[in-house]
Amino acid sequence: MPQWLCNQLTRAFRKKDRRQIKLLNECWFFYRNSPGEKSNVR
């Protein structure tokens, strides 16, 4: 997971911002499943 995404998720969890958490979660799954992503490192 990219560091920028980790930082934003951490911030969203601290603020308990459900909308932001859902958005970032969708971004992560899109990023992970994109055809350009060669390694599926978790």
Coordinates of C-alpha atoms in Angstrom, one line a residue, residues 9-26:
L9 CA -6.4 6.3 6.0
T10 CA -4.8 6.8 9.4
R11 CA -6.1 10.4 9.4
A12 CA -9.6 9.4 8.4
F13 CA -9.7 6.7 11.1
R14 CA -8.6 9.2 13.7
K15 CA -11.3 11.7 12.7
K16 CA -13.8 8.8 12.4
D17 CA -14.7 10.1 8.9
R18 CA -16.7 7.2 7.4
R19 CA -17.2 8.9 4.0
Q20 CA -13.4 9.3 3.6
I21 CA -12.7 5.8 4.8
K22 CA -15.1 4.4 2.2
L23 CA -13.6 6.5 -0.5
L24 CA -10.0 5.5 0.3
N25 CA -11.0 1.9 0.5
E26 CA -12.5 2.0 -2.9

